[in-house]
């Protein structure tokens, strides 16, 4: 039986604040909604996604980059938005998983549990038992205690067989904060499956930092370093970090001898634990003779992406007396950023002399050292 994920993202996020609704605000490397959508996109049990957005957001054409989904205009309340999503899903039949775009940290395991429970129930939803003592209060004073036995905090995705839930939404009157409430008002049974304390809903401004902390705990962060040296020979320019810098000599090498780009490339290979440029592009292979070094860097960046890593930042230091690097630093940052598909503010290019000491100090060549940080969310 086919399963459709309906992501409701038509709210205005008033309590969370910010210049744009919370689901479009940046969290780590993408917007809040994109995190949740990616989990559904990667789940083998989910056939398609329907994203319910506010008509203003859809019309402005300014939605951020998102995994592939059918876009549907939402309504004035969460319930109305869910109904719009259910109507769009109706032709597919089967099961639906209704999820808040504001819950970016759901796990594939929660989706598994909800889908599995739908084999034996019309509805199933994740929740976590209340573990704190519950008070009632008024005017800043505790006025009583509530029994927490049997109380749960409801989460999403809430899963249902589509036809009975759609019928419930069409017949049950009144507001409801979630689909379980609508289903139960229509007399449908809903199973509770284990939720996860990490599956928070971004509701208030402080929740962004909380989500980032939780993401950080789950992240695989890797660092790599790269070091390269090329000697000077005859010529009238050098390639450094993708920029042609006029000089009274050139750097010698099998490729274009862009020592900075080589160090950055090796830093990425190093973070991945996957060798170095020489291993991927052997100098003994004539096809790399005179090769532009962006080929090497693009390969390393692609390899990182293939293994699920995002490059968080790169820092490269060039060591030479001449040419003077300062005037070319901005162009070098932009050049590396373009090749790596990163924002220039994630790239640093610095330079130092070696106080006339050693081979760089004597002007015999240029050395470069680089660090790269890779992150797998
Ligand atoms: N008319 C609405 C209202 C809410 N939602 C979605 O329902 C989810 C949970 O709602 P909530 O956290 O209350 O979001 P907002 O309504 O945006 O928040 P606020 O009440 O602070 O404005 C969110 O993903 C939100 O985008 C929706 O699709 N359509
Ligand atoms: C559906 C929900 O996420 C369950 O916890 C929640 O009820 C929706 O958000 P709201 O803040 O209650 O509107």
mmCIF file of N, CA and C in Angstrom, residues 221-228 259-272 297 311-318 336 340 342 346-350 368-374:
data_model
loop_
_atom_site.group_PDB
_atom_site.id
_atom_site.type_symbol
_atom_site.label_atom_id
_atom_site.label_comp_id
_atom_site.label_asym_id
_atom_site.label_seq_id
_atom_site.Cartn_x
_atom_site.Cartn_y
_atom_site.Cartn_z
ATOM 1 N N UNK A 221 31.611 15.034 12.481
ATOM 2 C CA UNK A 221 32.449 16.164 12.061
ATOM 3 C C UNK A 221 33.869 15.658 11.844
ATOM 4 N N UNK A 222 34.433 15.964 10.683
ATOM 5 C CA UNK A 222 35.788 15.478 10.373
ATOM 6 C C UNK A 222 36.674 16.633 9.940
ATOM 7 N N UNK A 223 37.948 16.555 10.353
ATOM 8 C CA UNK A 223 38.935 17.569 9.959
ATOM 9 C C UNK A 223 40.035 16.901 9.139
ATOM 10 N N UNK A 224 40.538 17.603 8.163
ATOM 11 C CA UNK A 224 41.674 17.079 7.411
ATOM 12 C C UNK A 224 42.667 18.190 7.144
ATOM 13 N N UNK A 225 43.950 17.831 7.006
ATOM 14 C CA UNK A 225 44.917 18.859 6.613
ATOM 15 C C UNK A 225 45.602 18.479 5.315
ATOM 16 N N UNK A 226 46.103 19.484 4.632
ATOM 17 C CA UNK A 226 46.827 19.263 3.378
ATOM 18 C C UNK A 226 48.051 20.157 3.347
ATOM 19 N N UNK A 227 49.136 19.653 2.780
ATOM 20 C CA UNK A 227 50.369 20.439 2.683
ATOM 21 C C UNK A 227 50.968 20.175 1.310
ATOM 22 N N UNK A 228 51.443 21.244 0.649
ATOM 23 C CA UNK A 228 52.043 21.048 -0.680
ATOM 24 C C UNK A 228 53.133 22.099 -0.897
ATOM 25 N N UNK A 259 49.632 25.419 -5.919
ATOM 26 C CA UNK A 259 50.005 24.824 -4.640
ATOM 27 C C UNK A 259 48.913 24.992 -3.585
ATOM 28 N N UNK A 260 48.225 26.154 -3.616
ATOM 29 C CA UNK A 260 47.155 26.407 -2.638
ATOM 30 C C UNK A 260 45.988 25.464 -2.861
ATOM 31 N N UNK A 261 45.575 25.326 -4.120
ATOM 32 C CA UNK A 261 44.439 24.469 -4.407
ATOM 33 C C UNK A 261 44.765 23.008 -4.106
ATOM 34 N N UNK A 262 46.022 22.641 -4.321
ATOM 35 C CA UNK A 262 46.423 21.264 -4.006
ATOM 36 C C UNK A 262 46.317 21.000 -2.502
ATOM 37 N N UNK A 263 46.742 21.980 -1.701
ATOM 38 C CA UNK A 263 46.674 21.786 -0.245
ATOM 39 C C UNK A 263 45.220 21.651 0.208
ATOM 40 N N UNK A 264 44.341 22.488 -0.365
ATOM 41 C CA UNK A 264 42.918 22.410 -0.002
ATOM 42 C C UNK A 264 42.346 21.054 -0.414
ATOM 43 N N UNK A 265 42.700 20.614 -1.623
ATOM 44 C CA UNK A 265 42.193 19.333 -2.123
ATOM 45 C C UNK A 265 42.645 18.195 -1.214
ATOM 46 N N UNK A 266 43.917 18.217 -0.824
ATOM 47 C CA UNK A 266 44.427 17.156 0.051
ATOM 48 C C UNK A 266 43.791 17.207 1.440
ATOM 49 N N UNK A 267 43.431 18.417 1.883
ATOM 50 C CA UNK A 267 42.767 18.522 3.193
ATOM 51 C C UNK A 267 41.416 17.802 3.150
ATOM 52 N N UNK A 268 40.713 17.919 2.024
ATOM 53 C CA UNK A 268 39.402 17.247 1.897
ATOM 54 C C UNK A 268 39.605 15.731 1.818
ATOM 55 N N UNK A 269 40.554 15.301 0.979
ATOM 56 C CA UNK A 269 40.846 13.858 0.930
ATOM 57 C C UNK A 269 41.233 13.356 2.332
ATOM 58 N N UNK A 270 42.008 14.175 3.032
ATOM 59 C CA UNK A 270 42.474 13.781 4.369
ATOM 60 C C UNK A 270 41.304 13.609 5.331
ATOM 61 N N UNK A 271 40.355 14.565 5.294
ATOM 62 C CA UNK A 271 39.195 14.455 6.192
ATOM 63 C C UNK A 271 38.395 13.201 5.882
ATOM 64 N N UNK A 272 38.358 12.829 4.617
ATOM 65 C CA UNK A 272 37.606 11.623 4.219
ATOM 66 C C UNK A 272 38.396 10.349 4.499
ATOM 67 N N UNK A 297 40.233 19.544 -7.298
ATOM 68 C CA UNK A 297 39.392 20.025 -6.193
ATOM 69 C C UNK A 297 37.943 19.592 -6.405
ATOM 70 N N UNK A 311 30.982 20.317 3.092
ATOM 71 C CA UNK A 311 32.204 21.007 3.536
ATOM 72 C C UNK A 311 31.771 22.247 4.309
ATOM 73 N N UNK A 312 32.158 22.282 5.565
ATOM 74 C CA UNK A 312 31.715 23.390 6.410
ATOM 75 C C UNK A 312 32.607 24.613 6.214
ATOM 76 N N UNK A 313 33.924 24.400 6.222
ATOM 77 C CA UNK A 313 34.822 25.537 5.971
ATOM 78 C C UNK A 313 36.210 25.031 5.582
ATOM 79 N N UNK A 314 36.955 25.939 4.971
ATOM 80 C CA UNK A 314 38.308 25.630 4.525
ATOM 81 C C UNK A 314 39.199 26.810 4.880
ATOM 82 N N UNK A 315 40.396 26.525 5.369
ATOM 83 C CA UNK A 315 41.356 27.586 5.705
ATOM 84 C C UNK A 315 42.689 27.230 5.057
ATOM 85 N N UNK A 316 43.202 28.130 4.228
ATOM 86 C CA UNK A 316 44.445 27.849 3.486
ATOM 87 C C UNK A 316 45.461 28.959 3.747
ATOM 88 N N UNK A 317 46.684 28.582 4.066
ATOM 89 C CA UNK A 317 47.758 29.568 4.256
ATOM 90 C C UNK A 317 48.843 29.341 3.201
ATOM 91 N N UNK A 318 49.182 30.398 2.479
ATOM 92 C CA UNK A 318 50.262 30.343 1.477
ATOM 93 C C UNK A 318 51.524 30.899 2.126
ATOM 94 N N UNK A 336 37.877 29.756 -5.032
ATOM 95 C CA UNK A 336 37.711 28.478 -4.316
ATOM 96 C C UNK A 336 36.230 28.237 -4.005
ATOM 97 N N UNK A 340 33.997 25.038 -5.175
ATOM 98 C CA UNK A 340 33.504 24.129 -4.139
ATOM 99 C C UNK A 340 32.008 24.265 -3.892
ATOM 100 N N UNK A 342 30.517 26.704 -2.361
ATOM 101 C CA UNK A 342 30.328 27.217 -1.000
ATOM 102 C C UNK A 342 30.199 28.726 -1.022
ATOM 103 N N UNK A 346 32.798 30.936 3.950
ATOM 104 C CA UNK A 346 33.260 29.650 4.512
ATOM 105 C C UNK A 346 34.691 29.325 4.077
ATOM 106 N N UNK A 347 35.315 30.265 3.348
ATOM 107 C CA UNK A 347 36.668 30.034 2.847
ATOM 108 C C UNK A 347 37.585 31.107 3.415
ATOM 109 N N UNK A 348 38.754 30.686 3.840
ATOM 110 C CA UNK A 348 39.755 31.651 4.263
ATOM 111 C C UNK A 348 41.038 31.392 3.466
ATOM 112 N N UNK A 349 41.619 32.445 2.923
ATOM 113 C CA UNK A 349 42.945 32.338 2.297
ATOM 114 C C UNK A 349 43.834 33.362 2.997
ATOM 115 N N UNK A 350 44.929 32.898 3.578
ATOM 116 C CA UNK A 350 45.854 33.777 4.284
ATOM 117 C C UNK A 350 47.245 33.596 3.683
ATOM 118 N N UNK A 368 52.124 25.608 0.808
ATOM 119 C CA UNK A 368 50.749 25.913 1.238
ATOM 120 C C UNK A 368 50.301 24.844 2.218
ATOM 121 N N UNK A 369 49.551 25.300 3.214
ATOM 122 C CA UNK A 369 48.975 24.367 4.194
ATOM 123 C C UNK A 369 47.489 24.702 4.296
ATOM 124 N N UNK A 370 46.663 23.661 4.407
ATOM 125 C CA UNK A 370 45.213 23.914 4.444
ATOM 126 C C UNK A 370 44.539 22.960 5.421
ATOM 127 N N UNK A 371 43.414 23.429 5.951
ATOM 128 C CA UNK A 371 42.556 22.612 6.816
ATOM 129 C C UNK A 371 41.150 22.649 6.246
ATOM 130 N N UNK A 372 40.480 21.503 6.262
ATOM 131 C CA UNK A 372 39.078 21.458 5.826
ATOM 132 C C UNK A 372 38.259 20.760 6.898
ATOM 133 N N UNK A 373 37.055 21.276 7.148
ATOM 134 C CA UNK A 373 36.121 20.620 8.076
ATOM 135 C C UNK A 373 34.926 20.110 7.278
ATOM 136 N N UNK A 374 34.632 18.830 7.448
ATOM 137 C CA UNK A 374 33.516 18.201 6.757
ATOM 138 C C UNK A 374 32.481 17.766 7.794
#
